[in-house]
Amino acid sequence: MQTENKRTGLAWIVFFVSTAAFLMAIYLHWEYLTLLLPIICTSFVKAMDIM
C-alpha cells in the first residue's frame, strides 16, 4: 500500500496568519471577532490532514 505525500504548507500558513489576526482582533476589540474562528478551525483541520 502506498502512502500519499500531501502538501499542507499552505494550510499551515493560513492557520498561523489567521491566528495572528485573531489575536490582533482580541487586542483591538474588533466586534466581528468570531468571523475568524471558522477560518482558524478549518485551516487547522486541513493542516493536520484530518479532513
PDBQT receptor file of N, H, CA, C and O in Angstrom, charges set to zero:
ATOM      1  N   MET A   1       0.838  -1.173   0.000  1.00  0.00    +0.000 N 
ATOM      2  CA  MET A   1       0.000   0.000   0.000  1.00  0.00    +0.000 C 
ATOM      3  C   MET A   1       0.888   1.243   0.000  1.00  0.00    +0.000 C 
ATOM      4  O   MET A   1       1.837   1.341   0.778  1.00  0.00    +0.000 OA
ATOM      5  N   GLN A   2       0.573   2.175  -0.868  1.00  0.00    +0.000 N 
ATOM      6  H   GLN A   2      -0.198   2.095  -1.500  1.00  0.00    +0.000 HD
ATOM      7  CA  GLN A   2       1.345   3.409  -0.962  1.00  0.00    +0.000 C 
ATOM      8  C   GLN A   2       0.713   4.505  -0.126  1.00  0.00    +0.000 C 
ATOM      9  O   GLN A   2      -0.509   4.595  -0.010  1.00  0.00    +0.000 OA
ATOM     10  N   THR A   3       1.565   5.332   0.452  1.00  0.00    +0.000 N 
ATOM     11  H   THR A   3       2.557   5.258   0.357  1.00  0.00    +0.000 HD
ATOM     12  CA  THR A   3       1.059   6.491   1.180  1.00  0.00    +0.000 C 
ATOM     13  C   THR A   3       1.250   7.730   0.322  1.00  0.00    +0.000 C 
ATOM     14  O   THR A   3       2.237   7.859  -0.402  1.00  0.00    +0.000 OA
ATOM     15  N   GLU A   4       0.302   8.621   0.415  1.00  0.00    +0.000 N 
ATOM     16  H   GLU A   4      -0.500   8.516   1.003  1.00  0.00    +0.000 HD
ATOM     17  CA  GLU A   4       0.363   9.848  -0.365  1.00  0.00    +0.000 C 
ATOM     18  C   GLU A   4       1.089  10.926   0.433  1.00  0.00    +0.000 C 
ATOM     19  O   GLU A   4       0.902  11.050   1.643  1.00  0.00    +0.000 OA
ATOM     20  N   ASN A   5       1.904  11.687  -0.247  1.00  0.00    +0.000 N 
ATOM     21  H   ASN A   5       2.056  11.586  -1.230  1.00  0.00    +0.000 HD
ATOM     22  CA  ASN A   5       2.565  12.822   0.367  1.00  0.00    +0.000 C 
ATOM     23  C   ASN A   5       1.728  14.061   0.077  1.00  0.00    +0.000 C 
ATOM     24  O   ASN A   5       1.773  14.606  -1.026  1.00  0.00    +0.000 OA
ATOM     25  N   LYS A   6       0.970  14.498   1.067  1.00  0.00    +0.000 N 
ATOM     26  H   LYS A   6       0.934  14.055   1.962  1.00  0.00    +0.000 HD
ATOM     27  CA  LYS A   6       0.078  15.634   0.860  1.00  0.00    +0.000 C 
ATOM     28  C   LYS A   6       0.791  16.916   1.254  1.00  0.00    +0.000 C 
ATOM     29  O   LYS A   6       1.579  16.947   2.199  1.00  0.00    +0.000 OA
ATOM     30  N   ARG A   7       0.500  17.961   0.516  1.00  0.00    +0.000 N 
ATOM     31  H   ARG A   7      -0.141  17.936  -0.252  1.00  0.00    +0.000 HD
ATOM     32  CA  ARG A   7       1.094  19.264   0.785  1.00  0.00    +0.000 C 
ATOM     33  C   ARG A   7       0.180  20.040   1.722  1.00  0.00    +0.000 C 
ATOM     34  O   ARG A   7      -0.937  20.403   1.351  1.00  0.00    +0.000 OA
ATOM     35  N   THR A   8       0.647  20.289   2.913  1.00  0.00    +0.000 N 
ATOM     36  H   THR A   8       1.554  19.994   3.214  1.00  0.00    +0.000 HD
ATOM     37  CA  THR A   8      -0.150  21.009   3.889  1.00  0.00    +0.000 C 
ATOM     38  C   THR A   8       0.479  22.349   4.257  1.00  0.00    +0.000 C 
ATOM     39  O   THR A   8       0.041  22.995   5.209  1.00  0.00    +0.000 OA
ATOM     40  N   GLY A   9       1.483  22.768   3.526  1.00  0.00    +0.000 N 
ATOM     41  H   GLY A   9       1.839  22.243   2.753  1.00  0.00    +0.000 HD
ATOM     42  CA  GLY A   9       2.178  24.009   3.838  1.00  0.00    +0.000 C 
ATOM     43  C   GLY A   9       1.285  25.231   3.768  1.00  0.00    +0.000 C 
ATOM     44  O   GLY A   9       1.349  26.098   4.640  1.00  0.00    +0.000 OA
ATOM     45  N   LEU A  10       0.453  25.310   2.741  1.00  0.00    +0.000 N 
ATOM     46  H   LEU A  10       0.400  24.606   2.033  1.00  0.00    +0.000 HD
ATOM     47  CA  LEU A  10      -0.435  26.458   2.596  1.00  0.00    +0.000 C 
ATOM     48  C   LEU A  10      -1.451  26.506   3.737  1.00  0.00    +0.000 C 
ATOM     49  O   LEU A  10      -1.779  27.582   4.235  1.00  0.00    +0.000 OA
ATOM     50  N   ALA A  11      -1.940  25.356   4.142  1.00  0.00    +0.000 N 
ATOM     51  H   ALA A  11      -1.673  24.481   3.737  1.00  0.00    +0.000 HD
ATOM     52  CA  ALA A  11      -2.904  25.317   5.248  1.00  0.00    +0.000 C 
ATOM     53  C   ALA A  11      -2.262  25.783   6.546  1.00  0.00    +0.000 C 
ATOM     54  O   ALA A  11      -2.907  26.463   7.344  1.00  0.00    +0.000 OA
ATOM     55  N   TRP A  12      -1.001  25.427   6.769  1.00  0.00    +0.000 N 
ATOM     56  H   TRP A  12      -0.476  24.875   6.121  1.00  0.00    +0.000 HD
ATOM     57  CA  TRP A  12      -0.294  25.907   7.968  1.00  0.00    +0.000 C 
ATOM     58  C   TRP A  12      -0.100  27.413   7.931  1.00  0.00    +0.000 C 
ATOM     59  O   TRP A  12      -0.244  28.088   8.951  1.00  0.00    +0.000 OA
ATOM     60  N   ILE A  13       0.224  27.938   6.763  1.00  0.00    +0.000 N 
ATOM     61  H   ILE A  13       0.340  27.390   5.935  1.00  0.00    +0.000 HD
ATOM     62  CA  ILE A  13       0.404  29.391   6.637  1.00  0.00    +0.000 C 
ATOM     63  C   ILE A  13      -0.911  30.115   6.918  1.00  0.00    +0.000 C 
ATOM     64  O   ILE A  13      -0.931  31.113   7.639  1.00  0.00    +0.000 OA
ATOM     65  N   VAL A  14      -2.002  29.615   6.352  1.00  0.00    +0.000 N 
ATOM     66  H   VAL A  14      -1.985  28.805   5.766  1.00  0.00    +0.000 HD
ATOM     67  CA  VAL A  14      -3.315  30.221   6.591  1.00  0.00    +0.000 C 
ATOM     68  C   VAL A  14      -3.676  30.135   8.072  1.00  0.00    +0.000 C 
ATOM     69  O   VAL A  14      -4.237  31.077   8.631  1.00  0.00    +0.000 OA
ATOM     70  N   PHE A  15      -3.356  29.008   8.707  1.00  0.00    +0.000 N 
ATOM     71  H   PHE A  15      -2.900  28.242   8.253  1.00  0.00    +0.000 HD
ATOM     72  CA  PHE A  15      -3.659  28.845  10.129  1.00  0.00    +0.000 C 
ATOM     73  C   PHE A  15      -2.899  29.870  10.977  1.00  0.00    +0.000 C 
ATOM     74  O   PHE A  15      -3.489  30.522  11.838  1.00  0.00    +0.000 OA
ATOM     75  N   PHE A  16      -1.599  30.012  10.737  1.00  0.00    +0.000 N 
ATOM     76  H   PHE A  16      -1.119  29.482  10.037  1.00  0.00    +0.000 HD
ATOM     77  CA  PHE A  16      -0.812  30.929  11.558  1.00  0.00    +0.000 C 
ATOM     78  C   PHE A  16      -1.183  32.391  11.296  1.00  0.00    +0.000 C 
ATOM     79  O   PHE A  16      -1.213  33.195  12.228  1.00  0.00    +0.000 OA
ATOM     80  N   VAL A  17      -1.459  32.735  10.061  1.00  0.00    +0.000 N 
ATOM     81  H   VAL A  17      -1.434  32.081   9.304  1.00  0.00    +0.000 HD
ATOM     82  CA  VAL A  17      -1.854  34.118   9.748  1.00  0.00    +0.000 C 
ATOM     83  C   VAL A  17      -3.224  34.431  10.356  1.00  0.00    +0.000 C 
ATOM     84  O   VAL A  17      -3.420  35.510  10.915  1.00  0.00    +0.000 OA
ATOM     85  N   SER A  18      -4.155  33.511  10.253  1.00  0.00    +0.000 N 
ATOM     86  H   SER A  18      -3.996  32.634   9.799  1.00  0.00    +0.000 HD
ATOM     87  CA  SER A  18      -5.478  33.760  10.813  1.00  0.00    +0.000 C 
ATOM     88  C   SER A  18      -5.452  33.762  12.342  1.00  0.00    +0.000 C 
ATOM     89  O   SER A  18      -6.229  34.481  12.970  1.00  0.00    +0.000 OA
ATOM     90  N   THR A  19      -4.577  32.975  12.942  1.00  0.00    +0.000 N 
ATOM     91  H   THR A  19      -3.946  32.391  12.432  1.00  0.00    +0.000 HD
ATOM     92  CA  THR A  19      -4.424  33.009  14.398  1.00  0.00    +0.000 C 
ATOM     93  C   THR A  19      -3.840  34.344  14.840  1.00  0.00    +0.000 C 
ATOM     94  O   THR A  19      -4.267  34.910  15.846  1.00  0.00    +0.000 OA
ATOM     95  N   ALA A  20      -2.869  34.843  14.094  1.00  0.00    +0.000 N 
ATOM     96  H   ALA A  20      -2.522  34.383  13.277  1.00  0.00    +0.000 HD
ATOM     97  CA  ALA A  20      -2.311  36.165  14.404  1.00  0.00    +0.000 C 
ATOM     98  C   ALA A  20      -3.371  37.250  14.246  1.00  0.00    +0.000 C 
ATOM     99  O   ALA A  20      -3.438  38.177  15.052  1.00  0.00    +0.000 OA
ATOM    100  N   ALA A  21      -4.194  37.137  13.214  1.00  0.00    +0.000 N 
ATOM    101  H   ALA A  21      -4.140  36.384  12.559  1.00  0.00    +0.000 HD
ATOM    102  CA  ALA A  21      -5.275  38.099  13.020  1.00  0.00    +0.000 C 
ATOM    103  C   ALA A  21      -6.298  38.006  14.148  1.00  0.00    +0.000 C 
ATOM    104  O   ALA A  21      -6.848  39.022  14.572  1.00  0.00    +0.000 OA
ATOM    105  N   PHE A  22      -6.553  36.803  14.633  1.00  0.00    +0.000 N 
ATOM    106  H   PHE A  22      -6.106  35.977  14.289  1.00  0.00    +0.000 HD
ATOM    107  CA  PHE A  22      -7.482  36.608  15.742  1.00  0.00    +0.000 C 
ATOM    108  C   PHE A  22      -6.954  37.262  17.015  1.00  0.00    +0.000 C 
ATOM    109  O   PHE A  22      -7.701  37.923  17.736  1.00  0.00    +0.000 OA
ATOM    110  N   LEU A  23      -5.671  37.075  17.284  1.00  0.00    +0.000 N 
ATOM    111  H   LEU A  23      -5.064  36.539  16.698  1.00  0.00    +0.000 HD
ATOM    112  CA  LEU A  23      -5.081  37.689  18.467  1.00  0.00    +0.000 C 
ATOM    113  C   LEU A  23      -5.074  39.210  18.350  1.00  0.00    +0.000 C 
ATOM    114  O   LEU A  23      -5.292  39.909  19.339  1.00  0.00    +0.000 OA
ATOM    115  N   MET A  24      -4.829  39.716  17.165  1.00  0.00    +0.000 N 
ATOM    116  H   MET A  24      -4.652  39.148  16.361  1.00  0.00    +0.000 HD
ATOM    117  CA  MET A  24      -4.875  41.159  16.951  1.00  0.00    +0.000 C 
ATOM    118  C   MET A  24      -6.307  41.676  17.113  1.00  0.00    +0.000 C 
ATOM    119  O   MET A  24      -6.510  42.771  17.638  1.00  0.00    +0.000 OA
ATOM    120  N   ALA A  25      -7.291  40.906  16.672  1.00  0.00    +0.000 N 
ATOM    121  H   ALA A  25      -7.126  40.017  16.246  1.00  0.00    +0.000 HD
ATOM    122  CA  ALA A  25      -8.685  41.305  16.825  1.00  0.00    +0.000 C 
ATOM    123  C   ALA A  25      -9.089  41.338  18.296  1.00  0.00    +0.000 C 
ATOM    124  O   ALA A  25      -9.882  42.185  18.708  1.00  0.00    +0.000 OA
ATOM    125  N   ILE A  26      -8.545  40.416  19.085  1.00  0.00    +0.000 N 
ATOM    126  H   ILE A  26      -7.901  39.727  18.751  1.00  0.00    +0.000 HD
ATOM    127  CA  ILE A  26      -8.805  40.450  20.524  1.00  0.00    +0.000 C 
ATOM    128  C   ILE A  26      -8.205  41.712  21.128  1.00  0.00    +0.000 C 
ATOM    129  O   ILE A  26      -8.844  42.388  21.934  1.00  0.00    +0.000 OA
ATOM    130  N   TYR A  27      -6.993  42.021  20.742  1.00  0.00    +0.000 N 
ATOM    131  H   TYR A  27      -6.474  41.472  20.087  1.00  0.00    +0.000 HD
ATOM    132  CA  TYR A  27      -6.295  43.188  21.284  1.00  0.00    +0.000 C 
ATOM    133  C   TYR A  27      -6.989  44.501  20.897  1.00  0.00    +0.000 C 
ATOM    134  O   TYR A  27      -7.064  45.427  21.705  1.00  0.00    +0.000 OA
ATOM    135  N   LEU A  28      -7.487  44.577  19.675  1.00  0.00    +0.000 N 
ATOM    136  H   LEU A  28      -7.426  43.825  19.019  1.00  0.00    +0.000 HD
ATOM    137  CA  LEU A  28      -8.119  45.801  19.188  1.00  0.00    +0.000 C 
ATOM    138  C   LEU A  28      -9.617  45.881  19.486  1.00  0.00    +0.000 C 
ATOM    139  O   LEU A  28     -10.269  46.859  19.121  1.00  0.00    +0.000 OA
ATOM    140  N   HIS A  29     -10.165  44.859  20.146  1.00  0.00    +0.000 N 
ATOM    141  H   HIS A  29      -9.635  44.065  20.442  1.00  0.00    +0.000 HD
ATOM    142  CA  HIS A  29     -11.589  44.791  20.494  1.00  0.00    +0.000 C 
ATOM    143  C   HIS A  29     -12.474  44.894  19.253  1.00  0.00    +0.000 C 
ATOM    144  O   HIS A  29     -13.439  45.658  19.224  1.00  0.00    +0.000 OA
ATOM    145  N   TRP A  30     -12.130  44.116  18.232  1.00  0.00    +0.000 N 
ATOM    146  H   TRP A  30     -11.346  43.495  18.255  1.00  0.00    +0.000 HD
ATOM    147  CA  TRP A  30     -12.892  44.093  16.992  1.00  0.00    +0.000 C 
ATOM    148  C   TRP A  30     -14.206  43.364  17.235  1.00  0.00    +0.000 C 
ATOM    149  O   TRP A  30     -14.205  42.253  17.765  1.00  0.00    +0.000 OA
ATOM    150  N   GLU A  31     -15.327  43.974  16.856  1.00  0.00    +0.000 N 
ATOM    151  H   GLU A  31     -15.327  44.877  16.425  1.00  0.00    +0.000 HD
ATOM    152  CA  GLU A  31     -16.634  43.388  17.169  1.00  0.00    +0.000 C 
ATOM    153  C   GLU A  31     -16.974  42.165  16.324  1.00  0.00    +0.000 C 
ATOM    154  O   GLU A  31     -17.874  41.409  16.690  1.00  0.00    +0.000 OA
ATOM    155  N   TYR A  32     -16.282  41.945  15.203  1.00  0.00    +0.000 N 
ATOM    156  H   TYR A  32     -15.551  42.559  14.906  1.00  0.00    +0.000 HD
ATOM    157  CA  TYR A  32     -16.537  40.780  14.358  1.00  0.00    +0.000 C 
ATOM    158  C   TYR A  32     -15.484  39.692  14.577  1.00  0.00    +0.000 C 
ATOM    159  O   TYR A  32     -15.056  39.022  13.637  1.00  0.00    +0.000 OA
ATOM    160  N   LEU A  33     -15.090  39.537  15.804  1.00  0.00    +0.000 N 
ATOM    161  H   LEU A  33     -15.438  40.081  16.567  1.00  0.00    +0.000 HD
ATOM    162  CA  LEU A  33     -14.030  38.612  16.195  1.00  0.00    +0.000 C 
ATOM    163  C   LEU A  33     -14.332  37.162  15.804  1.00  0.00    +0.000 C 
ATOM    164  O   LEU A  33     -13.445  36.438  15.353  1.00  0.00    +0.000 OA
ATOM    165  N   THR A  34     -15.564  36.755  15.976  1.00  0.00    +0.000 N 
ATOM    166  H   THR A  34     -16.284  37.343  16.343  1.00  0.00    +0.000 HD
ATOM    167  CA  THR A  34     -15.914  35.356  15.749  1.00  0.00    +0.000 C 
ATOM    168  C   THR A  34     -15.929  34.963  14.273  1.00  0.00    +0.000 C 
ATOM    169  O   THR A  34     -16.021  33.777  13.958  1.00  0.00    +0.000 OA
ATOM    170  N   LEU A  35     -15.840  35.924  13.371  1.00  0.00    +0.000 N 
ATOM    171  H   LEU A  35     -15.764  36.888  13.627  1.00  0.00    +0.000 HD
ATOM    172  CA  LEU A  35     -15.790  35.589  11.947  1.00  0.00    +0.000 C 
ATOM    173  C   LEU A  35     -14.479  34.903  11.574  1.00  0.00    +0.000 C 
ATOM    174  O   LEU A  35     -14.402  34.251  10.532  1.00  0.00    +0.000 OA
ATOM    175  N   LEU A  36     -13.455  35.038  12.401  1.00  0.00    +0.000 N 
ATOM    176  H   LEU A  36     -13.518  35.567  13.247  1.00  0.00    +0.000 HD
ATOM    177  CA  LEU A  36     -12.173  34.411  12.120  1.00  0.00    +0.000 C 
ATOM    178  C   LEU A  36     -12.115  32.954  12.590  1.00  0.00    +0.000 C 
ATOM    179  O   LEU A  36     -11.258  32.194  12.137  1.00  0.00    +0.000 OA
ATOM    180  N   LEU A  37     -13.004  32.566  13.478  1.00  0.00    +0.000 N 
ATOM    181  H   LEU A  37     -13.700  33.183  13.846  1.00  0.00    +0.000 HD
ATOM    182  CA  LEU A  37     -12.956  31.206  14.022  1.00  0.00    +0.000 C 
ATOM    183  C   LEU A  37     -13.133  30.094  12.983  1.00  0.00    +0.000 C 
ATOM    184  O   LEU A  37     -12.395  29.111  13.049  1.00  0.00    +0.000 OA
ATOM    185  N   PRO A  38     -14.062  30.190  12.031  1.00  0.00    +0.000 N 
ATOM    186  CA  PRO A  38     -14.163  29.119  11.031  1.00  0.00    +0.000 C 
ATOM    187  C   PRO A  38     -12.904  28.975  10.174  1.00  0.00    +0.000 C 
ATOM    188  O   PRO A  38     -12.534  27.865   9.789  1.00  0.00    +0.000 OA
ATOM    189  N   ILE A  39     -12.253  30.090   9.879  1.00  0.00    +0.000 N 
ATOM    190  H   ILE A  39     -12.553  30.992  10.191  1.00  0.00    +0.000 HD
ATOM    191  CA  ILE A  39     -11.022  30.026   9.092  1.00  0.00    +0.000 C 
ATOM    192  C   ILE A  39      -9.925  29.330   9.884  1.00  0.00    +0.000 C 
ATOM    193  O   ILE A  39      -9.192  28.501   9.343  1.00  0.00    +0.000 OA
ATOM    194  N   ILE A  40      -9.811  29.664  11.165  1.00  0.00    +0.000 N 
ATOM    195  H   ILE A  40     -10.406  30.337  11.605  1.00  0.00    +0.000 HD
ATOM    196  CA  ILE A  40      -8.790  29.053  12.019  1.00  0.00    +0.000 C 
ATOM    197  C   ILE A  40      -9.032  27.551  12.142  1.00  0.00    +0.000 C 
ATOM    198  O   ILE A  40      -8.113  26.752  11.962  1.00  0.00    +0.000 OA
ATOM    199  N   CYS A  41     -10.256  27.176  12.446  1.00  0.00    +0.000 N 
ATOM    200  H   CYS A  41     -11.002  27.824  12.592  1.00  0.00    +0.000 HD
ATOM    201  CA  CYS A  41     -10.565  25.753  12.660  1.00  0.00    +0.000 C 
ATOM    202  C   CYS A  41     -10.408  24.934  11.379  1.00  0.00    +0.000 C 
ATOM    203  O   CYS A  41      -9.835  23.845  11.405  1.00  0.00    +0.000 OA
ATOM    204  N   THR A  42     -10.912  25.449  10.266  1.00  0.00    +0.000 N 
ATOM    205  H   THR A  42     -11.378  26.334  10.244  1.00  0.00    +0.000 HD
ATOM    206  CA  THR A  42     -10.815  24.714   9.007  1.00  0.00    +0.000 C 
ATOM    207  C   THR A  42      -9.376  24.553   8.545  1.00  0.00    +0.000 C 
ATOM    208  O   THR A  42      -8.981  23.476   8.098  1.00  0.00    +0.000 OA
ATOM    209  N   SER A  43      -8.595  25.615   8.650  1.00  0.00    +0.000 N 
ATOM    210  H   SER A  43      -8.916  26.489   9.013  1.00  0.00    +0.000 HD
ATOM    211  CA  SER A  43      -7.202  25.516   8.209  1.00  0.00    +0.000 C 
ATOM    212  C   SER A  43      -6.400  24.591   9.108  1.00  0.00    +0.000 C 
ATOM    213  O   SER A  43      -5.492  23.907   8.635  1.00  0.00    +0.000 OA
ATOM    214  N   PHE A  44      -6.722  24.558  10.411  1.00  0.00    +0.000 N 
ATOM    215  H   PHE A  44      -7.459  25.113  10.795  1.00  0.00    +0.000 HD
ATOM    216  CA  PHE A  44      -6.015  23.627  11.302  1.00  0.00    +0.000 C 
ATOM    217  C   PHE A  44      -6.336  22.177  10.953  1.00  0.00    +0.000 C 
ATOM    218  O   PHE A  44      -5.451  21.322  10.933  1.00  0.00    +0.000 OA
ATOM    219  N   VAL A  45      -7.605  21.911  10.679  1.00  0.00    +0.000 N 
ATOM    220  H   VAL A  45      -8.324  22.606  10.694  1.00  0.00    +0.000 HD
ATOM    221  CA  VAL A  45      -8.004  20.536  10.309  1.00  0.00    +0.000 C 
ATOM    222  C   VAL A  45      -7.352  20.127   8.997  1.00  0.00    +0.000 C 
ATOM    223  O   VAL A  45      -6.894  18.992   8.862  1.00  0.00    +0.000 OA
ATOM    224  N   LYS A  46      -7.304  21.033   8.029  1.00  0.00    +0.000 N 
ATOM    225  H   LYS A  46      -7.676  21.955   8.137  1.00  0.00    +0.000 HD
ATOM    226  CA  LYS A  46      -6.643  20.741   6.744  1.00  0.00    +0.000 C 
ATOM    227  C   LYS A  46      -5.151  20.535   6.936  1.00  0.00    +0.000 C 
ATOM    228  O   LYS A  46      -4.568  19.645   6.317  1.00  0.00    +0.000 OA
ATOM    229  N   ALA A  47      -4.518  21.350   7.791  1.00  0.00    +0.000 N 
ATOM    230  H   ALA A  47      -4.992  22.072   8.294  1.00  0.00    +0.000 HD
ATOM    231  CA  ALA A  47      -3.069  21.236   8.010  1.00  0.00    +0.000 C 
ATOM    232  C   ALA A  47      -2.719  19.934   8.716  1.00  0.00    +0.000 C 
ATOM    233  O   ALA A  47      -1.678  19.342   8.431  1.00  0.00    +0.000 OA
ATOM    234  N   MET A  48      -3.557  19.483   9.620  1.00  0.00    +0.000 N 
ATOM    235  H   MET A  48      -4.402  19.964   9.851  1.00  0.00    +0.000 HD
ATOM    236  CA  MET A  48      -3.308  18.236  10.334  1.00  0.00    +0.000 C 
ATOM    237  C   MET A  48      -3.715  17.024   9.480  1.00  0.00    +0.000 C 
ATOM    238  O   MET A  48      -3.491  15.881   9.880  1.00  0.00    +0.000 OA
ATOM    239  N   ASP A  49      -4.305  17.270   8.320  1.00  0.00    +0.000 N 
ATOM    240  H   ASP A  49      -4.487  18.198   7.995  1.00  0.00    +0.000 HD
ATOM    241  CA  ASP A  49      -4.742  16.231   7.383  1.00  0.00    +0.000 C 
ATOM    242  C   ASP A  49      -5.789  15.320   8.013  1.00  0.00    +0.000 C 
ATOM    243  O   ASP A  49      -5.760  14.103   7.831  1.00  0.00    +0.000 OA
ATOM    244  N   ILE A  50      -6.694  15.911   8.741  1.00  0.00    +0.000 N 
ATOM    245  H   ILE A  50      -6.718  16.900   8.890  1.00  0.00    +0.000 HD
ATOM    246  CA  ILE A  50      -7.781  15.165   9.352  1.00  0.00    +0.000 C 
ATOM    247  C   ILE A  50      -8.928  15.007   8.367  1.00  0.00    +0.000 C 
ATOM    248  O   ILE A  50      -9.641  14.004   8.385  1.00  0.00    +0.000 OA
ATOM    249  N   MET A  51      -9.098  16.002   7.512  1.00  0.00    +0.000 N 
ATOM    250  H   MET A  51      -8.519  16.817   7.498  1.00  0.00    +0.000 HD
ATOM    251  CA  MET A  51     -10.218  16.010   6.573  1.00  0.00    +0.000 C 
ATOM    252  C   MET A  51      -9.756  15.616   5.200  1.00  0.00    +0.000 C 
ATOM    253  O   MET A  51     -10.560  15.565   4.269  1.00  0.00    +0.000 OA
TER     254      MET A  51
